C-alpha cells in the first residue's frame, strides 16, 4: 500500500503548526490534508472585472476601479483624524478614507497617476466611499497580475481575530499544493471521466483553489460537484440493493377475490392513469420476494386513499392483515369511515384503534387481531404499542409520513416474523431531485394527476380593510348552501396571543353571523377530544356553516361541501402549510375559494409565499419555492440525510447534475454491484474511504 497523503495531519504542513492546527480543527473541523484540500472557497473575487464609479450600487461588496487621486485632505476628529482622498474616473468621483497609517499613505499617494483600487464600497446619501482600499499603480498591476480569480474561504470571527485571514489561508493552501500537487488519488473511473470530459481529480483540486480563468473554474466545480453527488447516490442506491437482497418480504403471490370483487363491482370511480401506474408499481413490489418500502407522494386530493385500499385488498387476498396509521385521531377516524364506506359490501372486518378507545374495547381489538379475525386495523400511534400484535401482518400504510419518524417505521417492522411491506403516503410534495437524495431508503411513486372534474381553487390575497367585503362574500356562498373554514395560526412561541386572536375572531364572526340564521363551530387544540369531535361532526354534517379553527384541520380532513377557506394572518404560515390548508377545499363539484388575509407589513419572503399561493395550485411548484426560501434543512425528514452536508454541490441549483450522478451510479451498480471490476477500482477505494469515515455503511460490504 502507498501512504495516502490525505490522511496526514495538517499540523505537519509548513506554516500551520500545532496551535493553528488546533484552531482550524475547532473552528472549521479541518484535521487532515484531505479535509483541507476539500475545503473549498465559497466565492472568488474577480480581479478581471472593473467598475465605473457611476455604476456603483450599494449592494456591491467588493469592487475594483481604475482612476486617479484628484485631491487629498485631512479631517480632524475627536479621536485621531481621518484622511480623505478624492478618487475620480471618467464617470465620476468618490472618496477613499483612511483612519490608520495616515502619515505613510499621505506621503506615498501620487496625484494624477492612475491607480487600480480594490475594496468594499459604502454608500452615504448619494455618494460612495471606500475605507482602506487596496491600491496598486496601474503600471505595476498590469505586470503583476497572477491569478485573476482570488479565492475567498469561509471563515469565522475567531479565526480572523487570531490572525488567520483569508490571505493566510491562501498561503496555507499554497503550501499544501507546493508539497502535494499532483499527488491526490483519482476517485472516479476513466470511463466516467471520459464520458463527461471531466478534469482529473488533481487538476480539479488545483483549479478550484487557484483558478486560471472562469472556464477552468467552472469545469473544476462541475467535476467536484458531480463527484460529490455521485458518491452519495452510489451509497444510497447500493444500500437499497443490499436491503432488497437481505430483507426478505412476504410475497403477495396472487391478486384474488377481494381485489377483483371490489375493483369490478364497488370501485366508485375509475382510477386516474397516475393511480393505475402507482398501483402497478406497488403490485410489482409486493409480488416480489423483497420487502416493499415505498413512498407515495401525491398532492392533496390526488386520491391516495383508494390506492392504499387497493393495496390492502391484495394483502387480504394473500391472507395477510393490514395496518393503516394516521397522525391524528380526527384523521384516523376519517380514514376509518371512508374505508368502511368503500368496503361496506364486502366481508371485511375493520377496526379503529386510537388513544380514546376504552380498555375493554381495546382488549377485544387486541384479541381479535391476534386471532386474525380483524383484517384491517386503522388508527393512530396507538398501533405502534407493543401490546398490539397481529396474527399475520403483511402491509403497513402510513399516512402523512412526516409526522412519523424512521424509528417508528422500524417498530412496525417487528410486528411480524418477516417485516411487512410498508407504504408511506405524503401530501407534502418534495421535488424529485431532492426526494432522490433524502429518501434513499424508500422507492418513490408519484401521483401527479388530480381526479377529473376538479375545479382549481380560486385564491386571492385580501387585507384588513377588505374584511366587510369578505363577510359579504361568505354570506353569498352560505346562501348557496356552502360551508366556510376560517383558520387562525397557532405558533408555539406566542400561544397566548394566538388564542386571543382566535377567540376575538370567533366573537366577531358570531356577531357578523348571528343565530339563528347562522351556526358557527369552533375547534382548537385546548378543547377536549370529545368536544372537538362534536364540533367537527356538527360541521361535517352541515349543521353549522362556519368552522373557526386553528390548524388542527390542516391535514386530510375531507368535507366536500366546504368550499371557502379563509386563512387569517396568512403571512404567518409556511408555504406547505398554506398549501395543505387550501387543499381542504375544492373537494366537491363546486367552485372553491381560498382567501388569504394578511396584514400590510409583509416581509419579502411573506410576499413571495402569498403570491406563490395566488399564482399556482401545483404542489410541486409550491414545494420548489418553499425549498428555495427555506433551504433543504428545514424540510421534514431531511435532517439525517447527507444532503445537508454537501461541500460544493447545491441540492437546489444542481438538480440536473444530481440526476446525471444518479443515473451514472445506477449504470455502474447494474454492471458491477460489488464494484469488483478492475476499471472501477478508484470508485471502490473512494467508496471504502467514505465508509470508513462515516461509519454509517460499515455493516455493508
Ligand atoms: P388524498 O390524496 O389527499 O388523500 P383522497 O384519497 O382523500 O386524497 O381523495 C380525495 C377525494 O377524491 C376523495 O373524495 C376520493 O373519493 C376522490 N377520488 C379519488 N380518486 C378519484 C378518482 N380516480 N376519480 C374521482 N374521484 C376520486
Ligand atoms: Mg389523505
XYZ file of C-alpha atoms and ligand atoms in Angstrom:
729
model
C 0.000 0.000 0.000
C 1.055 3.539 -0.720
C 0.974 6.154 2.015
C -2.036 8.272 1.341
C -1.051 11.919 1.859
C -4.645 12.731 2.578
C -4.528 11.114 5.999
C -1.645 13.324 7.122
C -2.499 15.749 9.924
C -2.493 19.396 8.896
C -0.123 20.291 11.725
C 2.673 18.737 9.657
C 2.154 21.284 6.941
C 4.712 24.093 6.837
C 3.184 27.278 8.184
C 0.490 25.545 10.198
C 1.947 24.014 13.335
C 0.089 22.588 16.333
C -1.569 25.788 17.606
C -3.021 26.785 14.274
C -3.957 23.194 13.517
C -5.900 23.139 16.731
C -7.646 26.370 15.837
C -8.546 25.108 12.370
C -9.891 21.895 13.817
C -12.049 23.680 16.353
C -13.311 26.390 14.073
C -13.692 24.603 10.768
C -13.401 20.929 11.575
C -10.251 20.577 9.484
C -7.938 17.805 10.635
C -6.247 16.113 7.730
C -4.868 17.253 4.423
C -7.904 15.639 2.889
C -10.145 17.970 4.865
C -8.001 20.895 3.872
C -7.840 20.204 0.182
C -11.580 19.738 0.034
C -12.281 22.887 1.984
C -13.385 24.898 -0.998
C -13.574 28.651 -1.444
C -17.149 29.841 -1.247
C -16.539 32.622 -3.723
C -13.932 34.287 -5.849
C -13.082 37.890 -6.308
C -12.935 38.581 -9.970
C -9.908 40.779 -10.438
C -10.507 40.918 -14.165
C -13.642 42.970 -13.765
C -13.544 46.745 -13.371
C -16.354 49.007 -12.235
C -17.112 52.576 -13.242
C -17.875 54.959 -10.404
C -21.268 55.946 -11.777
C -22.277 52.297 -11.977
C -21.657 51.520 -8.312
C -24.521 50.220 -6.246
C -24.744 49.932 -2.516
C -25.334 46.214 -2.714
C -21.936 45.530 -4.207
C -19.476 44.068 -1.817
C -16.006 44.353 -3.245
C -15.170 46.225 -6.382
C -12.170 47.173 -8.428
C -11.920 50.586 -10.042
C -9.336 52.361 -12.185
C -8.836 56.083 -11.666
C -6.734 58.888 -10.252
C -6.422 60.765 -6.988
C -7.527 64.329 -7.597
C -7.294 65.748 -4.097
C -6.330 64.896 -0.512
C -7.343 66.422 2.797
C -7.307 65.512 6.468
C -10.313 65.831 8.745
C -9.698 66.218 12.455
C -11.860 64.075 14.716
C -12.280 63.608 18.422
C -10.055 60.596 18.354
C -7.277 60.884 15.825
C -8.030 62.090 12.369
C -9.195 60.844 9.035
C -7.535 61.062 5.653
C -9.818 61.587 2.700
C -8.786 61.368 -0.934
C -10.987 62.205 -3.868
C -10.755 59.463 -6.450
C -12.084 60.027 -9.953
C -12.561 58.157 -13.174
C -14.143 59.404 -16.393
C -17.643 58.878 -14.992
C -17.487 60.494 -11.560
C -15.703 60.637 -8.252
C -15.830 59.063 -4.824
C -13.951 59.238 -1.544
C -11.218 56.979 -0.274
C -10.926 57.030 3.503
C -8.167 56.075 5.941
C -8.303 56.041 9.723
C -4.934 54.449 10.355
C -1.452 54.808 8.915
C -2.371 58.223 7.644
C 1.072 59.733 7.547
C 2.597 56.968 5.478
C -0.255 56.995 3.000
C -0.208 60.764 2.653
C 3.495 60.701 1.879
C 3.195 57.974 -0.688
C -0.020 58.690 -2.581
C 0.672 60.090 -6.035
C -1.676 62.633 -7.511
C -2.650 62.471 -11.206
C -1.333 58.935 -11.537
C -3.520 56.023 -12.500
C -4.241 53.501 -9.786
C -6.220 50.313 -9.508
C -8.101 50.351 -6.230
C -9.932 47.462 -4.625
C -12.243 47.216 -1.643
C -15.742 47.476 -0.261
C -17.836 50.489 -1.074
C -20.144 52.263 1.348
C -22.966 54.487 0.313
C -23.875 57.645 2.179
C -26.707 59.703 0.703
C -25.743 59.695 -2.950
C -22.013 59.436 -2.735
C -19.766 56.446 -2.377
C -16.693 55.910 -0.296
C -14.195 53.114 0.184
C -12.402 52.720 3.501
C -8.817 51.444 3.428
C -8.703 50.400 -0.218
C -6.030 48.121 -1.567
C -4.160 50.221 -4.090
C -1.711 49.492 -6.814
C -0.314 51.616 -9.604
C -1.852 50.507 -12.875
C 1.602 50.066 -14.396
C 2.592 47.618 -11.658
C -0.797 45.955 -11.561
C -0.550 45.136 -15.262
C 2.751 43.385 -14.749
C 1.943 41.594 -11.514
C -1.397 40.035 -12.298
C -1.180 36.374 -11.459
C -4.468 34.769 -10.607
C -7.386 36.779 -11.828
C -9.782 34.918 -9.574
C -8.868 35.171 -5.945
C -10.367 32.541 -3.704
C -12.271 33.616 -0.609
C -12.595 30.892 2.019
C -15.362 30.531 4.550
C -14.101 31.798 7.882
C -15.145 32.541 11.430
C -14.796 35.538 13.667
C -12.368 33.727 15.952
C -10.171 32.826 13.002
C -9.912 36.412 11.794
C -9.258 37.610 15.337
C -6.485 35.067 15.762
C -4.804 36.199 12.581
C -5.936 33.520 10.160
C -7.086 35.941 7.499
C -8.099 34.912 4.037
C -4.612 35.802 2.889
C -3.084 33.465 5.482
C -5.475 30.738 4.485
C -4.493 31.143 0.857
C -0.873 30.712 1.870
C -1.649 27.508 3.740
C -3.373 26.104 0.693
C -0.461 27.241 -1.457
C 1.881 25.304 0.777
C -0.340 22.265 0.501
C -0.063 22.360 -3.257
C 3.691 23.022 -3.165
C 4.082 19.767 -1.258
C 1.357 17.644 -2.779
C 0.425 18.946 -6.184
C -0.442 16.046 -8.468
C -0.313 13.542 -5.631
C -4.004 13.228 -4.886
C -5.704 9.981 -5.731
C -8.118 9.865 -8.620
C -11.561 8.934 -7.292
C -13.533 8.279 -10.464
C -13.066 5.743 -13.207
C -11.574 6.608 -16.559
C -14.888 5.645 -18.069
C -16.774 8.359 -16.197
C -14.044 10.911 -16.726
C -14.100 10.349 -20.448
C -17.837 10.188 -20.692
C -18.344 13.597 -19.119
C -14.978 15.039 -20.224
C -14.084 15.778 -16.635
C -10.925 17.352 -15.348
C -8.777 14.875 -13.446
C -9.059 14.962 -9.673
C -5.674 16.631 -9.351
C -6.428 19.248 -11.940
C -9.854 19.950 -10.465
C -8.484 20.365 -6.948
C -5.830 22.744 -8.151
C -8.233 24.797 -10.241
C -10.817 25.119 -7.502
C -8.212 26.762 -5.269
C -6.217 28.600 -7.910
C -8.414 29.018 -10.959
C -6.605 30.014 -14.110
C -9.754 31.536 -15.556
C -13.538 31.342 -15.346
C -13.716 28.430 -17.722
C -11.300 26.257 -15.766
C -13.070 27.174 -12.571
C -16.426 26.151 -13.999
C -15.013 22.822 -15.173
C -13.429 22.157 -11.838
C -16.651 22.939 -9.985
C -18.546 20.710 -12.358
C -16.225 17.802 -11.766
C -16.201 18.166 -7.984
C -19.964 18.558 -7.725
C -20.617 15.592 -9.953
C -18.205 13.516 -7.903
C -19.795 14.534 -4.632
C -23.315 13.776 -5.791
C -22.201 10.574 -7.464
C -20.839 9.072 -4.275
C -23.941 9.998 -2.301
C -26.120 8.365 -4.915
C -23.852 5.351 -5.094
C -24.250 4.823 -1.363
C -27.996 5.300 -1.373
C -28.536 3.000 -4.307
C -26.197 0.387 -3.011
C -27.878 0.386 0.397
C -31.147 -0.148 -1.346
C -29.732 -3.060 -3.300
C -28.346 -4.619 -0.176
C -31.600 -4.127 1.680
C -33.536 -5.760 -1.089
C -31.210 -8.722 -1.082
C -31.043 -9.087 2.664
C -34.533 -8.278 3.786
C -36.995 -10.789 2.567
C -40.619 -9.775 2.450
C -43.893 -11.653 2.348
C -44.564 -12.100 -1.322
C -48.209 -11.408 -2.176
C -48.414 -14.030 -4.884
C -51.901 -13.530 -6.136
C -54.429 -10.886 -6.852
C -57.577 -12.632 -5.733
C -61.250 -12.312 -4.959
C -61.133 -9.373 -2.559
C -59.310 -7.186 -5.015
C -61.192 -8.269 -8.104
C -64.601 -8.147 -6.495
C -64.019 -4.630 -5.275
C -62.315 -3.433 -8.410
C -65.024 -4.634 -10.763
C -68.107 -4.075 -8.627
C -67.598 -1.442 -5.966
C -64.954 0.981 -7.127
C -66.918 4.272 -7.068
C -64.991 5.874 -9.944
C -62.417 4.893 -12.482
C -58.840 5.342 -11.430
C -56.750 8.102 -12.925
C -53.794 6.996 -15.026
C -51.464 8.097 -12.275
C -53.309 5.960 -9.723
C -53.137 2.973 -12.059
C -49.435 3.435 -12.614
C -48.724 3.697 -8.907
C -50.832 0.651 -8.194
C -48.771 -1.294 -10.715
C -45.574 -0.197 -9.018
C -46.924 -1.361 -5.683
C -48.095 -4.678 -7.095
C -44.692 -5.317 -8.550
C -43.062 -4.630 -5.179
C -45.365 -6.709 -3.028
C -45.290 -9.543 -5.534
C -41.522 -9.834 -5.336
C -39.503 -11.628 -2.715
C -38.211 -8.414 -1.229
C -39.875 -6.178 1.279
C -41.591 -3.114 -0.149
C -40.526 0.225 1.281
C -42.286 2.773 -0.857
C -43.115 6.425 -0.555
C -46.258 7.551 -2.303
C -46.235 11.259 -2.978
C -49.424 12.852 -4.178
C -50.822 16.297 -3.814
C -53.779 16.866 -1.512
C -56.884 15.426 -3.107
C -54.985 13.361 -5.643
C -56.599 10.172 -4.352
C -54.025 8.322 -2.308
C -56.579 6.621 -0.061
C -58.032 4.437 -2.767
C -54.553 3.296 -3.742
C -53.927 2.262 -0.149
C -57.246 0.409 -0.053
C -56.489 -1.493 -3.234
C -53.060 -2.440 -1.906
C -54.755 -3.598 1.292
C -57.099 -5.836 -0.677
C -54.139 -7.556 -2.311
C -52.757 -8.230 1.159
C -56.107 -9.720 2.213
C -56.134 -11.881 -0.892
C -52.906 -13.386 0.384
C -54.228 -13.943 3.906
C -52.371 -11.056 5.443
C -53.610 -8.333 7.764
C -53.207 -4.622 7.150
C -52.477 -1.682 9.463
C -53.213 1.899 8.434
C -51.748 4.677 10.555
C -52.704 8.337 10.594
C -51.082 11.130 12.607
C -54.194 12.364 14.437
C -57.413 10.924 15.833
C -59.538 13.024 13.531
C -57.711 11.668 10.530
C -57.751 8.108 11.737
C -61.488 8.348 12.262
C -61.953 9.881 8.855
C -59.967 7.107 7.200
C -61.928 4.582 9.152
C -65.245 5.981 7.998
C -64.152 6.388 4.399
C -62.740 2.873 4.207
C -65.667 1.245 5.980
C -67.894 3.010 3.497
C -65.864 1.904 0.478
C -65.763 -1.718 1.641
C -69.234 -1.916 3.157
C -70.472 -4.543 0.701
C -67.561 -6.844 1.392
C -66.949 -9.380 4.144
C -64.062 -7.489 5.678
C -63.517 -6.758 9.383
C -62.219 -3.261 10.003
C -61.424 -1.750 13.413
C -60.421 1.641 14.686
C -57.813 1.887 17.430
C -56.925 5.275 18.883
C -55.933 6.642 22.259
C -59.539 7.236 23.212
C -60.704 3.642 22.741
C -61.714 2.334 26.187
C -59.801 -0.512 27.810
C -62.432 -3.162 27.313
C -62.972 -2.426 23.648
C -59.219 -2.200 23.255
C -58.723 -5.691 24.705
C -61.287 -7.040 22.339
C -59.455 -5.476 19.415
C -56.092 -6.854 20.594
C -57.534 -10.313 20.844
C -59.289 -10.394 17.520
C -56.147 -9.075 15.871
C -54.138 -11.949 17.261
C -56.797 -14.415 16.242
C -56.787 -12.988 12.758
C -60.434 -12.022 12.847
C -59.670 -8.377 12.094
C -58.482 -7.768 8.551
C -57.741 -4.075 8.600
C -56.751 -2.039 11.634
C -56.881 1.718 11.346
C -55.510 4.052 13.982
C -53.020 6.474 15.371
C -49.705 5.979 17.169
C -51.641 3.555 19.353
C -50.912 0.904 16.711
C -47.224 1.021 17.465
C -47.616 -0.086 21.080
C -46.117 -3.444 21.886
C -49.452 -4.775 23.084
C -50.773 -4.558 19.564
C -49.863 -7.882 17.955
C -51.099 -9.346 14.734
C -51.613 -12.867 13.563
C -50.081 -12.147 10.217
C -49.354 -8.516 9.428
C -48.460 -8.086 5.764
C -48.843 -4.410 4.943
C -48.486 -1.168 6.857
C -49.784 2.046 5.339
C -48.549 5.232 6.970
C -50.407 8.376 6.001
C -48.838 11.823 6.216
C -45.456 10.374 6.792
C -43.591 13.393 8.067
C -45.118 13.016 11.491
C -43.757 9.520 11.885
C -40.049 9.045 12.140
C -37.857 6.331 10.742
C -37.702 4.727 14.183
C -41.456 4.336 14.309
C -41.495 2.779 10.898
C -38.926 0.316 12.146
C -41.147 -0.586 15.095
C -43.889 -1.695 12.763
C -41.388 -3.980 11.052
C -41.066 -6.017 14.174
C -44.713 -6.929 14.350
C -44.235 -9.879 12.072
C -41.553 -12.517 11.581
C -40.941 -11.254 8.094
C -41.237 -7.465 8.018
C -44.483 -6.232 6.471
C -44.489 -4.201 3.301
C -44.521 -0.505 4.025
C -46.351 2.129 2.060
C -45.752 5.663 3.256
C -48.097 8.311 1.888
C -47.402 12.002 1.952
C -49.099 15.082 0.599
C -46.011 17.168 1.138
C -44.562 17.070 -2.299
C -40.824 17.164 -2.442
C -39.126 17.929 -5.722
C -37.977 14.678 -7.199
C -34.347 15.649 -7.224
C -34.446 16.211 -3.501
C -36.518 13.147 -2.793
C -33.886 11.137 -4.637
C -31.276 12.063 -2.123
C -33.327 12.346 1.013
C -35.425 9.242 0.888
C -32.656 6.948 -0.129
C -34.195 4.072 1.751
C -37.556 4.423 0.051
C -38.625 3.823 -3.518
C -40.790 6.624 -4.765
C -44.139 6.679 -6.539
C -45.852 9.870 -7.554
C -49.497 10.626 -8.286
C -49.115 13.666 -10.476
C -52.672 13.965 -11.693
C -55.863 15.040 -9.953
C -59.153 13.161 -10.447
C -61.114 14.590 -13.375
C -63.582 17.426 -12.941
C -61.749 19.180 -10.146
C -62.023 22.918 -10.400
C -58.966 24.888 -9.405
C -59.375 26.676 -6.134
C -59.508 30.429 -6.787
C -57.089 32.134 -4.446
C -56.969 35.810 -3.551
C -54.999 37.984 -1.150
C -57.004 40.403 0.992
C -56.180 42.902 3.733
C -57.989 44.049 6.824
C -59.760 46.859 5.030
C -61.487 44.277 2.821
C -63.000 42.433 5.741
C -66.575 43.600 5.211
C -66.391 42.545 1.597
C -65.104 39.132 2.695
C -68.047 38.748 5.104
C -70.444 39.602 2.312
C -68.829 37.052 0.073
C -69.158 34.414 2.818
C -72.854 35.175 3.167
C -73.388 34.779 -0.550
C -71.708 31.382 -0.532
C -73.562 30.233 2.578
C -76.869 31.156 0.949
C -75.897 28.813 -1.871
C -75.563 26.067 0.729
C -71.760 26.070 1.013
C -69.665 25.950 4.159
C -66.693 28.030 5.221
C -63.484 27.336 7.129
C -61.727 30.157 8.937
C -58.276 29.208 10.140
C -56.113 31.026 12.640
C -52.389 30.460 13.071
C -51.088 28.831 16.173
C -47.464 29.443 16.774
C -45.849 27.914 19.799
C -43.963 30.977 20.969
C -46.942 33.277 21.027
C -49.572 30.781 22.010
C -51.387 33.118 24.390
C -51.642 35.846 21.795
C -52.747 33.396 19.146
C -55.562 32.101 21.311
C -56.651 35.638 21.947
C -56.709 36.258 18.193
C -58.686 33.099 17.680
C -61.266 33.912 20.345
C -61.572 37.550 19.217
C -62.011 36.321 15.688
C -64.625 33.824 16.758
C -66.584 36.508 18.597
C -66.534 38.895 15.697
C -67.700 36.095 13.398
C -70.564 35.224 15.714
C -71.529 38.905 15.766
C -71.437 39.206 11.988
C -73.170 35.840 11.509
C -75.822 35.754 14.238
C -78.062 32.885 15.178
C -80.488 31.534 14.202
C -79.649 32.296 10.575
C -76.091 31.097 11.002
C -74.376 28.500 13.132
C -70.696 28.687 13.907
C -68.434 25.878 15.181
C -65.065 26.287 16.818
C -62.245 23.776 17.147
C -58.852 24.264 18.751
C -56.131 22.322 20.466
C -57.129 23.202 24.023
C -60.524 21.556 23.737
C -61.228 18.049 24.996
C -61.096 15.472 22.206
C -64.795 14.691 22.655
C -65.779 18.355 22.315
C -63.562 18.727 19.309
C -65.090 15.674 17.763
C -68.604 17.005 18.445
C -67.892 20.352 16.814
C -66.259 18.681 13.809
C -69.294 16.443 13.469
C -71.644 19.427 13.544
C -69.709 20.962 10.715
C -69.212 17.843 8.645
C -72.915 17.048 8.888
C -73.753 20.526 7.658
C -75.376 21.641 10.912
C -73.004 24.573 11.180
C -71.966 26.693 8.217
C -68.767 28.140 9.540
C -65.887 26.389 11.256
C -63.442 28.599 13.103
C -60.311 26.609 13.851
C -56.620 26.527 14.457
C -54.534 24.357 12.201
C -55.899 21.106 13.625
C -57.714 20.775 10.324
C -54.540 21.084 8.358
C -54.131 17.518 7.261
C -56.544 15.295 5.498
C -59.950 16.481 6.692
C -62.437 15.818 3.925
C -65.681 17.771 3.857
C -66.583 18.206 0.194
C -69.354 20.726 0.831
C -66.952 23.196 2.418
C -65.861 25.392 -0.449
C -64.409 28.514 1.150
C -61.149 28.567 3.075
C -60.229 31.780 4.819
C -56.766 31.894 6.319
C -56.210 34.620 8.893
C -52.731 36.145 9.296
C -51.753 34.100 6.283
C -48.302 35.659 6.329
C -47.522 33.699 9.476
C -47.927 30.337 7.769
C -45.290 28.470 5.836
C -45.941 27.618 2.216
C -46.522 23.929 2.679
C -48.982 24.629 5.486
C -50.881 27.117 3.342
C -50.999 24.558 0.580
C -52.280 21.871 2.931
C -54.957 24.190 4.273
C -56.109 25.186 0.837
C -56.333 21.512 -0.006
C -59.268 21.236 2.408
C -61.495 22.947 -0.168
C -62.008 22.119 -3.805
C -63.032 18.571 -2.902
C -66.577 18.764 -4.216
C -68.058 19.763 -7.536
C -68.477 23.447 -6.611
C -66.087 26.247 -7.428
C -63.996 26.739 -4.304
C -62.190 29.751 -2.938
C -59.233 30.440 -0.728
C -58.933 33.893 0.812
C -55.578 34.777 2.330
C -56.000 37.531 4.894
C -52.763 39.368 5.579
C -51.501 42.432 7.356
C -49.950 45.220 5.332
C -46.473 44.888 6.692
C -45.140 41.910 4.814
C -41.577 40.691 4.664
C -40.140 39.891 1.252
C -40.394 36.195 1.989
C -44.022 36.528 3.049
C -44.804 38.361 -0.178
C -43.254 35.557 -2.195
C -45.179 32.934 -0.236
C -48.526 34.640 -0.606
C -48.025 35.466 -4.268
C -46.992 31.896 -4.980
C -50.240 30.721 -3.423
C -52.238 33.139 -5.552
C -50.405 32.150 -8.705
C -50.349 28.365 -8.553
C -52.085 25.353 -7.075
C -49.379 22.929 -8.179
C -47.983 21.312 -5.051
C -44.644 20.533 -6.648
C -44.124 24.122 -7.783
C -45.032 25.298 -4.316
C -42.603 22.846 -2.779
C -39.860 24.120 -5.016
C -40.426 27.720 -3.980
C -40.548 26.599 -0.375
C -37.258 24.829 -0.808
C -35.687 27.929 -2.312
C -36.948 30.100 0.527
C -36.095 27.826 3.396
C -33.391 25.548 2.131
C -33.465 21.786 2.404
C -32.539 21.824 6.074
C -35.999 22.831 7.094
C -37.816 20.216 5.119
C -39.311 17.462 7.173
C -37.374 14.288 7.120
C -34.200 15.710 5.677
C -32.444 16.115 8.999
C -30.460 12.908 8.988
C -29.654 12.899 5.356
C -26.343 13.691 3.762
C -27.753 16.371 1.512
C -27.200 18.937 4.189
C -23.504 18.415 4.454
C -22.671 18.917 0.843
C -19.307 20.561 0.378
C -19.776 22.010 -3.037
C -22.931 20.837 -4.781
C -26.207 22.575 -4.146
C -29.190 20.320 -3.953
C -31.493 23.017 -5.297
C -29.374 24.566 -8.000
C -27.672 21.407 -9.164
C -30.770 19.335 -9.778
C -29.826 18.235 -13.274
C -26.349 17.320 -12.169
C -27.865 15.244 -9.396
C -29.859 13.278 -11.938
C -26.759 12.687 -14.011
C -24.923 11.500 -10.920
C -27.760 9.170 -10.044
C -28.010 7.625 -13.495
C -24.275 7.162 -13.594
C -24.322 5.408 -10.231
C -27.225 3.267 -11.389
C -25.357 2.205 -14.520
C -22.287 1.255 -12.571
C -24.161 -0.786 -9.992
C -26.164 -2.505 -12.698
C -22.967 -3.731 -14.283
C -20.855 -4.149 -11.188
C -22.945 -4.239 -7.985
C -19.989 -5.011 -5.725
C -17.524 -2.756 -7.514
C -15.261 -5.663 -8.348
C -14.278 -4.821 -11.904
C -10.733 -3.513 -12.280
C -11.960 -0.432 -14.111
C -13.945 0.605 -11.037
C -11.052 0.303 -8.600
C -10.853 4.065 -7.927
C -14.529 4.181 -7.187
C -14.270 1.223 -4.890
C -11.376 2.728 -2.945
C -13.173 6.021 -2.529
C -16.377 4.300 -1.524
C -14.486 2.380 1.146
C -12.840 5.563 2.317
C -16.213 7.262 2.758
C -17.462 4.166 4.526
C -14.566 4.267 6.907
C -15.127 7.939 7.658
C -18.841 7.952 8.170
C -19.147 4.519 9.690
C -22.757 4.553 8.605
C -22.260 1.931 5.985
C -19.785 -0.103 7.923
C -22.052 -3.112 8.138
C -22.463 -3.380 4.428
C -19.903 -4.877 2.120
P -55.576 12.435 -0.722
O -54.576 12.050 -1.750
O -55.477 13.881 -0.362
O -55.552 11.536 0.484
P -58.167 11.303 -1.072
O -57.719 9.907 -1.204
O -58.768 11.736 0.204
O -56.981 12.288 -1.442
O -59.138 11.620 -2.278
C -59.744 12.874 -2.394
C -61.111 12.717 -2.988
O -61.037 12.333 -4.346
C -61.935 11.655 -2.289
O -63.241 12.152 -2.107
C -61.907 10.496 -3.266
O -63.066 9.717 -3.182
C -61.827 11.191 -4.605
N -61.157 10.414 -5.655
C -60.009 9.732 -5.525
N -59.659 9.166 -6.699
C -60.602 9.508 -7.591
C -60.795 9.237 -8.996
N -59.946 8.486 -9.691
N -61.878 9.771 -9.593
C -62.735 10.536 -8.886
N -62.616 10.826 -7.582
C -61.561 10.323 -6.931
Mg -55.326 11.658 2.522
